PDB file of C-alpha atoms in Angstrom:
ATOM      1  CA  UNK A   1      14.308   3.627  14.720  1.00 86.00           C
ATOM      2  CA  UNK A   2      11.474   4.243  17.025  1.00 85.00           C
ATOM      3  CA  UNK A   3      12.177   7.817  16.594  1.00 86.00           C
ATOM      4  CA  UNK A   4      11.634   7.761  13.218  1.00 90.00           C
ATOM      5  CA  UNK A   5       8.092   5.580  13.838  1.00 91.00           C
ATOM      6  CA  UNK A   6       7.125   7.904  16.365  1.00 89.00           C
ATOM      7  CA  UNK A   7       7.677  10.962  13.911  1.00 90.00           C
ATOM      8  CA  UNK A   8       6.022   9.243  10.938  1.00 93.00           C
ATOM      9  CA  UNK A   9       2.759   8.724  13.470  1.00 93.00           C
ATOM     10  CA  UNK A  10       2.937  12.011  14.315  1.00 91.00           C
ATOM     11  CA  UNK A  11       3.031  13.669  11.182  1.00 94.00           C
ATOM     12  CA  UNK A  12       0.134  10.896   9.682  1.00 96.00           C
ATOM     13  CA  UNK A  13      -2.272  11.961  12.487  1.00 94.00           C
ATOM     14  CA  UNK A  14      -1.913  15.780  12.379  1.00 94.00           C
ATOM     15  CA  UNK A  15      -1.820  16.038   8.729  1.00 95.00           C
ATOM     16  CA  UNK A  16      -5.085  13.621   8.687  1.00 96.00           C
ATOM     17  CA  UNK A  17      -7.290  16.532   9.641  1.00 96.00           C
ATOM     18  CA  UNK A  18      -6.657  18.778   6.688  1.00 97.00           C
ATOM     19  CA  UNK A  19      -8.640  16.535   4.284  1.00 97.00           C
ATOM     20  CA  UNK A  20     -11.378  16.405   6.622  1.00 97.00           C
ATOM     21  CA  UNK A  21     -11.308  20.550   7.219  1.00 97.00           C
ATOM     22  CA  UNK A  22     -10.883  20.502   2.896  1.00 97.00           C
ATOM     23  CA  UNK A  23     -13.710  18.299   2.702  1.00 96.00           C
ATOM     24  CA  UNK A  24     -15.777  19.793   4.994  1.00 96.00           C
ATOM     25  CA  UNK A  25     -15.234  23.596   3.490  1.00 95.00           C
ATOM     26  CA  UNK A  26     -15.715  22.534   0.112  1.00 96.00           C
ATOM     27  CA  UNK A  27     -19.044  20.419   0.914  1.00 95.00           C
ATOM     28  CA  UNK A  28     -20.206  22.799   3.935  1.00 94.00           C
ATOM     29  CA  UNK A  29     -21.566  19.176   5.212  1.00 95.00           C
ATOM     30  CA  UNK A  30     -21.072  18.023   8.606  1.00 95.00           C
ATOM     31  CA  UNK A  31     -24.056  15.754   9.020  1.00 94.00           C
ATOM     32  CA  UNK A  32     -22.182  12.873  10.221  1.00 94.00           C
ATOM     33  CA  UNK A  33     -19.290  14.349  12.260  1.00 96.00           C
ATOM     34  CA  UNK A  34     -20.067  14.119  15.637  1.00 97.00           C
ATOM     35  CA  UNK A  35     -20.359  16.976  17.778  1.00 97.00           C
ATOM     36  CA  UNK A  36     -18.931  15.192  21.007  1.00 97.00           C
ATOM     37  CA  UNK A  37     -15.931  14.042  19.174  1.00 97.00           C
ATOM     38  CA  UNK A  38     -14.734  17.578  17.984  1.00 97.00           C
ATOM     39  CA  UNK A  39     -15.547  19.090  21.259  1.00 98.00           C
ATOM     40  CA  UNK A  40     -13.950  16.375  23.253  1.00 97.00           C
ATOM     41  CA  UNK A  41     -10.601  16.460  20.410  1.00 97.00           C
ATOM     42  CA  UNK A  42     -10.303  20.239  20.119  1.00 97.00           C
ATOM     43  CA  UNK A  43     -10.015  20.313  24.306  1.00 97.00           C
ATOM     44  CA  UNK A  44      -7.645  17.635  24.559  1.00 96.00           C
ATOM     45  CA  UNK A  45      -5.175  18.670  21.589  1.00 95.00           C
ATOM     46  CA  UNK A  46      -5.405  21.681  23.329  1.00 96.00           C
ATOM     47  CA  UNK A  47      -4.058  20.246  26.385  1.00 95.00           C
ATOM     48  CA  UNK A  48      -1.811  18.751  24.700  1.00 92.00           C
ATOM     49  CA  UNK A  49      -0.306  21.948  23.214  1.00 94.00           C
ATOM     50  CA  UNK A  50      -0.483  23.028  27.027  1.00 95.00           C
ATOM     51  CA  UNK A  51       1.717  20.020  27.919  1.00 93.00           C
ATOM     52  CA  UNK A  52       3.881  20.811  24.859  1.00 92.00           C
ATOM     53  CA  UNK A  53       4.560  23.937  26.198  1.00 94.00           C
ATOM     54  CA  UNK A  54       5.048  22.842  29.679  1.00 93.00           C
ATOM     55  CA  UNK A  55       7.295  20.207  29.104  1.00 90.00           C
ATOM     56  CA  UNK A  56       8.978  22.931  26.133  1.00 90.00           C
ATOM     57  CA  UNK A  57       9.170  20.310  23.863  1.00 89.00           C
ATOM     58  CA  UNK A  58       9.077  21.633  20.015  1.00 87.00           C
ATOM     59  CA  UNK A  59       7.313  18.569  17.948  1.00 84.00           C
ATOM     60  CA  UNK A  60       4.721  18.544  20.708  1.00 87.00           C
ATOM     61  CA  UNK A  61       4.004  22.155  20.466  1.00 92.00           C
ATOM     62  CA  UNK A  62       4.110  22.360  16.498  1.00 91.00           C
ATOM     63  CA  UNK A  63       2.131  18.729  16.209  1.00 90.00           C
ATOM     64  CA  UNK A  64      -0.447  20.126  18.110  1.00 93.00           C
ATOM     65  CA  UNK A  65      -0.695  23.639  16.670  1.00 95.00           C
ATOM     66  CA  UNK A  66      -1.519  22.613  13.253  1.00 95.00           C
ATOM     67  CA  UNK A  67      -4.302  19.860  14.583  1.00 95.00           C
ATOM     68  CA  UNK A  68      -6.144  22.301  17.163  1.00 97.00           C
ATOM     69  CA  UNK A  69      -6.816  24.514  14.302  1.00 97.00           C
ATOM     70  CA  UNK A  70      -7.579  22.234  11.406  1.00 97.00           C
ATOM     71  CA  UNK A  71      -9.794  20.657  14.368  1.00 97.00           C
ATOM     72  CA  UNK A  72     -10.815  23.508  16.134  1.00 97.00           C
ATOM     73  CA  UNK A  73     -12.147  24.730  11.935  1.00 97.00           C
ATOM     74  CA  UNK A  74     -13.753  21.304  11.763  1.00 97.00           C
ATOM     75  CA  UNK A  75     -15.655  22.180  15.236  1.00 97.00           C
ATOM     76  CA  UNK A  76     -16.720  25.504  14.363  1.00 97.00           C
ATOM     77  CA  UNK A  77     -18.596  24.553  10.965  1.00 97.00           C
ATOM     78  CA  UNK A  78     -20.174  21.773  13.207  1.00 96.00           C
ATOM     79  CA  UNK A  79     -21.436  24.348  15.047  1.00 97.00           C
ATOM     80  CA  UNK A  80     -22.808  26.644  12.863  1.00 96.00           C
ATOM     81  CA  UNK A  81     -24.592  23.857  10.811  1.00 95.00           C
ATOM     82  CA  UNK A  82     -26.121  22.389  14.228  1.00 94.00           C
ATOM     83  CA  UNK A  83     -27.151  26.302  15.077  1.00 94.00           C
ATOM     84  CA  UNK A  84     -28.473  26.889  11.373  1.00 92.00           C
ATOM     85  CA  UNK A  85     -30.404  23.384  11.474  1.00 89.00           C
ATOM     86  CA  UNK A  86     -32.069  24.192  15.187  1.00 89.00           C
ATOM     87  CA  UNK A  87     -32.895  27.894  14.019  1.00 89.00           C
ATOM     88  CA  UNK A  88     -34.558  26.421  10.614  1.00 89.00           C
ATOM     89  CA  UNK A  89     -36.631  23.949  12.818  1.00 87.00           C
ATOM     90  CA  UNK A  90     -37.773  26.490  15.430  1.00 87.00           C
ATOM     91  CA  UNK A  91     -39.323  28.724  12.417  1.00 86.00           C
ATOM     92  CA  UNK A  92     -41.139  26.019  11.122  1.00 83.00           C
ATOM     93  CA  UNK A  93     -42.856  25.418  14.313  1.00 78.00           C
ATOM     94  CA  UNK A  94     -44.170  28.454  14.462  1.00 72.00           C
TER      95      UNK A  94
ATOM     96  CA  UNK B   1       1.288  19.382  36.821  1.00 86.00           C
ATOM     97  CA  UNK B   2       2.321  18.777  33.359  1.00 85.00           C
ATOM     98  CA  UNK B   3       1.836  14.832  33.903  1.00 86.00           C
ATOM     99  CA  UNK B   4      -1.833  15.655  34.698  1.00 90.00           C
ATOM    100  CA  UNK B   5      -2.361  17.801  31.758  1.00 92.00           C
ATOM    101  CA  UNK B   6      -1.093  14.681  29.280  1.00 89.00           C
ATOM    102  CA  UNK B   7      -3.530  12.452  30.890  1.00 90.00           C
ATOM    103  CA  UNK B   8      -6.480  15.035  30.960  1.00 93.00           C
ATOM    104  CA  UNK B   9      -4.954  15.311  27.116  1.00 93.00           C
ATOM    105  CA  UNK B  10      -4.519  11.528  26.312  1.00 91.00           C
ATOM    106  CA  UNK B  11      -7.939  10.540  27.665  1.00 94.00           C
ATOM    107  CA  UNK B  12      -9.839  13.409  26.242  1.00 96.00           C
ATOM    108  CA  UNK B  13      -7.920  12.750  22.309  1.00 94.00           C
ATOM    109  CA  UNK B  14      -8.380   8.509  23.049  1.00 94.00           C
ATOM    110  CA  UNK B  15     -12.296   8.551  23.907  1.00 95.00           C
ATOM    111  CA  UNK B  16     -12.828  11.424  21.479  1.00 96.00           C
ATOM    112  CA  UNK B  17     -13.764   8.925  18.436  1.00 97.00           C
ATOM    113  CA  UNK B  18     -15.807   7.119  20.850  1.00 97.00           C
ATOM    114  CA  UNK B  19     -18.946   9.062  19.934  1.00 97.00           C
ATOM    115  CA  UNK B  20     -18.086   9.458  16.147  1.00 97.00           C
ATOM    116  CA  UNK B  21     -17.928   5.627  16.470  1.00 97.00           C
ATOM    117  CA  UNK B  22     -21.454   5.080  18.155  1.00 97.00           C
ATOM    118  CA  UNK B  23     -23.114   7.863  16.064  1.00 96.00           C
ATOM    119  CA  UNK B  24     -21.876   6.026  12.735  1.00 96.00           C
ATOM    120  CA  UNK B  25     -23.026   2.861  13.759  1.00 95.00           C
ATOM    121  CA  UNK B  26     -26.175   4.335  14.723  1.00 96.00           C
ATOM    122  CA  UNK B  27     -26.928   6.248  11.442  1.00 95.00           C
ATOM    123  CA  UNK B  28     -24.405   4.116   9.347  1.00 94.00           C
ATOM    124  CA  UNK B  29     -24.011   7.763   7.615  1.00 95.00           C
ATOM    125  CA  UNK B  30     -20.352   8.392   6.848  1.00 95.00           C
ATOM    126  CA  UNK B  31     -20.930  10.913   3.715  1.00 94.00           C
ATOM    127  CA  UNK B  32     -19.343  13.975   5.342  1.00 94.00           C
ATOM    128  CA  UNK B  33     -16.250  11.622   7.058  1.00 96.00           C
ATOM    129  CA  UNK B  34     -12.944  11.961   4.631  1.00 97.00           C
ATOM    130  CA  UNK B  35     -12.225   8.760   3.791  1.00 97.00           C
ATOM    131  CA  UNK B  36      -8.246   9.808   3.531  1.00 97.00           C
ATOM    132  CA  UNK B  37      -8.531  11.601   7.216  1.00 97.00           C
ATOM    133  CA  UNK B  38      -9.253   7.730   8.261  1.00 97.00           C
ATOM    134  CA  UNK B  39      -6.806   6.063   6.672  1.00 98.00           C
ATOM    135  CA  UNK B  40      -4.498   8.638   7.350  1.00 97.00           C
ATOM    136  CA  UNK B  41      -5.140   8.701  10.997  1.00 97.00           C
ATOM    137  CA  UNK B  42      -5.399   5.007  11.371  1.00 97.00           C
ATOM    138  CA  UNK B  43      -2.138   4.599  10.239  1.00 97.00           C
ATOM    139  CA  UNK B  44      -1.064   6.963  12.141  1.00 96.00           C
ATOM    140  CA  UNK B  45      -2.507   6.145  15.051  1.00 95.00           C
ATOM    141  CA  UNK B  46      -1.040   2.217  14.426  1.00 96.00           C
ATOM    142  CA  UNK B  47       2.732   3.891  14.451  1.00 95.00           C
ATOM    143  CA  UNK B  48       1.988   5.598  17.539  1.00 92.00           C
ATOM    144  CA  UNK B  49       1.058   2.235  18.776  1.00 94.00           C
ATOM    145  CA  UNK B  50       3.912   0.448  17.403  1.00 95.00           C
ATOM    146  CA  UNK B  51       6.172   3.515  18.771  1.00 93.00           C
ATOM    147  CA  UNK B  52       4.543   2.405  22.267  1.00 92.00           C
ATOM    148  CA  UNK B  53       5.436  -1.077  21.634  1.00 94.00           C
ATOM    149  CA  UNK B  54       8.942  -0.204  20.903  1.00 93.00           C
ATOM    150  CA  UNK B  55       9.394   2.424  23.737  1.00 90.00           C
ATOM    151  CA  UNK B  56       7.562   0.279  26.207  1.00 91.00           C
ATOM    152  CA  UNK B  57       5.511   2.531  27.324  1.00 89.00           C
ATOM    153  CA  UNK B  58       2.146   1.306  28.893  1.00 87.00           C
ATOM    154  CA  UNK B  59       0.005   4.703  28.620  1.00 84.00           C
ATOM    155  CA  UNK B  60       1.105   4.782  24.448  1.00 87.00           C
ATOM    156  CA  UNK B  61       0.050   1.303  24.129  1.00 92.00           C
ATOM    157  CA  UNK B  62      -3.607   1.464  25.586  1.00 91.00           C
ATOM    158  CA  UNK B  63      -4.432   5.065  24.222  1.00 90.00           C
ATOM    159  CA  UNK B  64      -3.239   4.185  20.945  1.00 93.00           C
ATOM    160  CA  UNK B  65      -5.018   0.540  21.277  1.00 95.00           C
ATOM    161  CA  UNK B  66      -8.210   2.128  22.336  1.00 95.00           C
ATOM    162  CA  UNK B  67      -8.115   4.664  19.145  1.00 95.00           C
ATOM    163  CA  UNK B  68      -6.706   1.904  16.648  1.00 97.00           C
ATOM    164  CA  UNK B  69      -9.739   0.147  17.431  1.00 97.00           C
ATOM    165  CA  UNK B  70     -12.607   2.508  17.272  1.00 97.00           C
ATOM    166  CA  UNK B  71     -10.994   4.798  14.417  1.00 97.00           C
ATOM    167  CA  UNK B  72     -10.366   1.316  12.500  1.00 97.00           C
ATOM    168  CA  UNK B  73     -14.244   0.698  12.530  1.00 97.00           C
ATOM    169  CA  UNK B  74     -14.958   4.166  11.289  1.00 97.00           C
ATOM    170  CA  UNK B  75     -12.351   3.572   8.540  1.00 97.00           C
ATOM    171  CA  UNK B  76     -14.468   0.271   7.665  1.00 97.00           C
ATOM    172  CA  UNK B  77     -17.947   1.916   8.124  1.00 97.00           C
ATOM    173  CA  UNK B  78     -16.688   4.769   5.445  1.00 96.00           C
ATOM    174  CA  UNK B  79     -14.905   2.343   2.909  1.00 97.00           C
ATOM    175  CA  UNK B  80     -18.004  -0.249   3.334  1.00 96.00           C
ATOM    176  CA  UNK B  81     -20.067   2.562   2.079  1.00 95.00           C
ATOM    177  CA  UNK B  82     -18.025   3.563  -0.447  1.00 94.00           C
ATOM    178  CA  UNK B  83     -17.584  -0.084  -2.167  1.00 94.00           C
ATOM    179  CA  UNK B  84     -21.799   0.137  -2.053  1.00 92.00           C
ATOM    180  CA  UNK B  85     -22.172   3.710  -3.324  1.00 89.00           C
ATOM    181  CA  UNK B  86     -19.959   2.991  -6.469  1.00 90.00           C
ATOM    182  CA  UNK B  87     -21.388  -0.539  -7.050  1.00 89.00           C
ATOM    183  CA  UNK B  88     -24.629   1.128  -7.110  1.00 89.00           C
ATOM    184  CA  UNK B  89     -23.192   4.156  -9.579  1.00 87.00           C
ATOM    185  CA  UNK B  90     -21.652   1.278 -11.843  1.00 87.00           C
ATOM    186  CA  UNK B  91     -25.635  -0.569 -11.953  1.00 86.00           C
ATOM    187  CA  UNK B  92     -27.323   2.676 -12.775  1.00 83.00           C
ATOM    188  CA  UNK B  93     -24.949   2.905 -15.792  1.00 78.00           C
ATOM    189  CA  UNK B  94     -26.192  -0.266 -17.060  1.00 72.00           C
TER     190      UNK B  94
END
């Protein structure tokens, strides 16, 4: 039984990124995603793929595959918006 | 080694939603959050914690507690401000 919980939360929580990353490449808007957070969330899903690996344990590995690059997307539009938005404001000070 | 790596991991994934939290409450701006990525997550993040419960397992029960809690008041922040946007859609029809 907890087995079965435990693989229900897993699957809930790495799936939940994809209709942020669909949201977020069909709007291009990431005005209210935090920076911090999808630094801080790429890193440690990394690690945790790093544990995954260590400890060879498949779900781990494959859990945390598909969530450091639906996260790791997420970041990297984050990015490029904040560069775009600094960029547009340094022109208009000159 | 690897026991270090899922705490680095765990801590890093936990306090992640931390600043998402703080920067919604500051800006109470939620457009580019997916509304399904929350309730997704939160449920899956509530199984996780349930999983904990089950297992016994101290470090499953406060990380999962920890992001219950702060991805639960993004989920309420997001849904709060959905029920206004489509009230306010439904008046402008009038």
């Amino acid at each position: 039984m907890a087995d079965t919980i435990g693989s229900i939360a897993a699957i809930l929580t790495t799936l939940s990124f994809l209709p942020q990353a669909i949201m977020v490449l069909r709007t291009r808007n990431t005005d209210s995603l935090s920076l911090t957070m999808y630094a801080m969330f790429t890193a440690g899903v990394t690690c945790w793929l790093v544990y995954g690996l260590m400890i060879q344990s498949m779900p781990v590995i494959v859990a945390n595959l598909v969530t450091v690059c639906l996260a790791a997307l997420i970041l990297s539009m984050k990015i490029a918006n904040t560069v775009a938005l600094s960029r547009a404001a340094r022109l208009r000070l000159r």
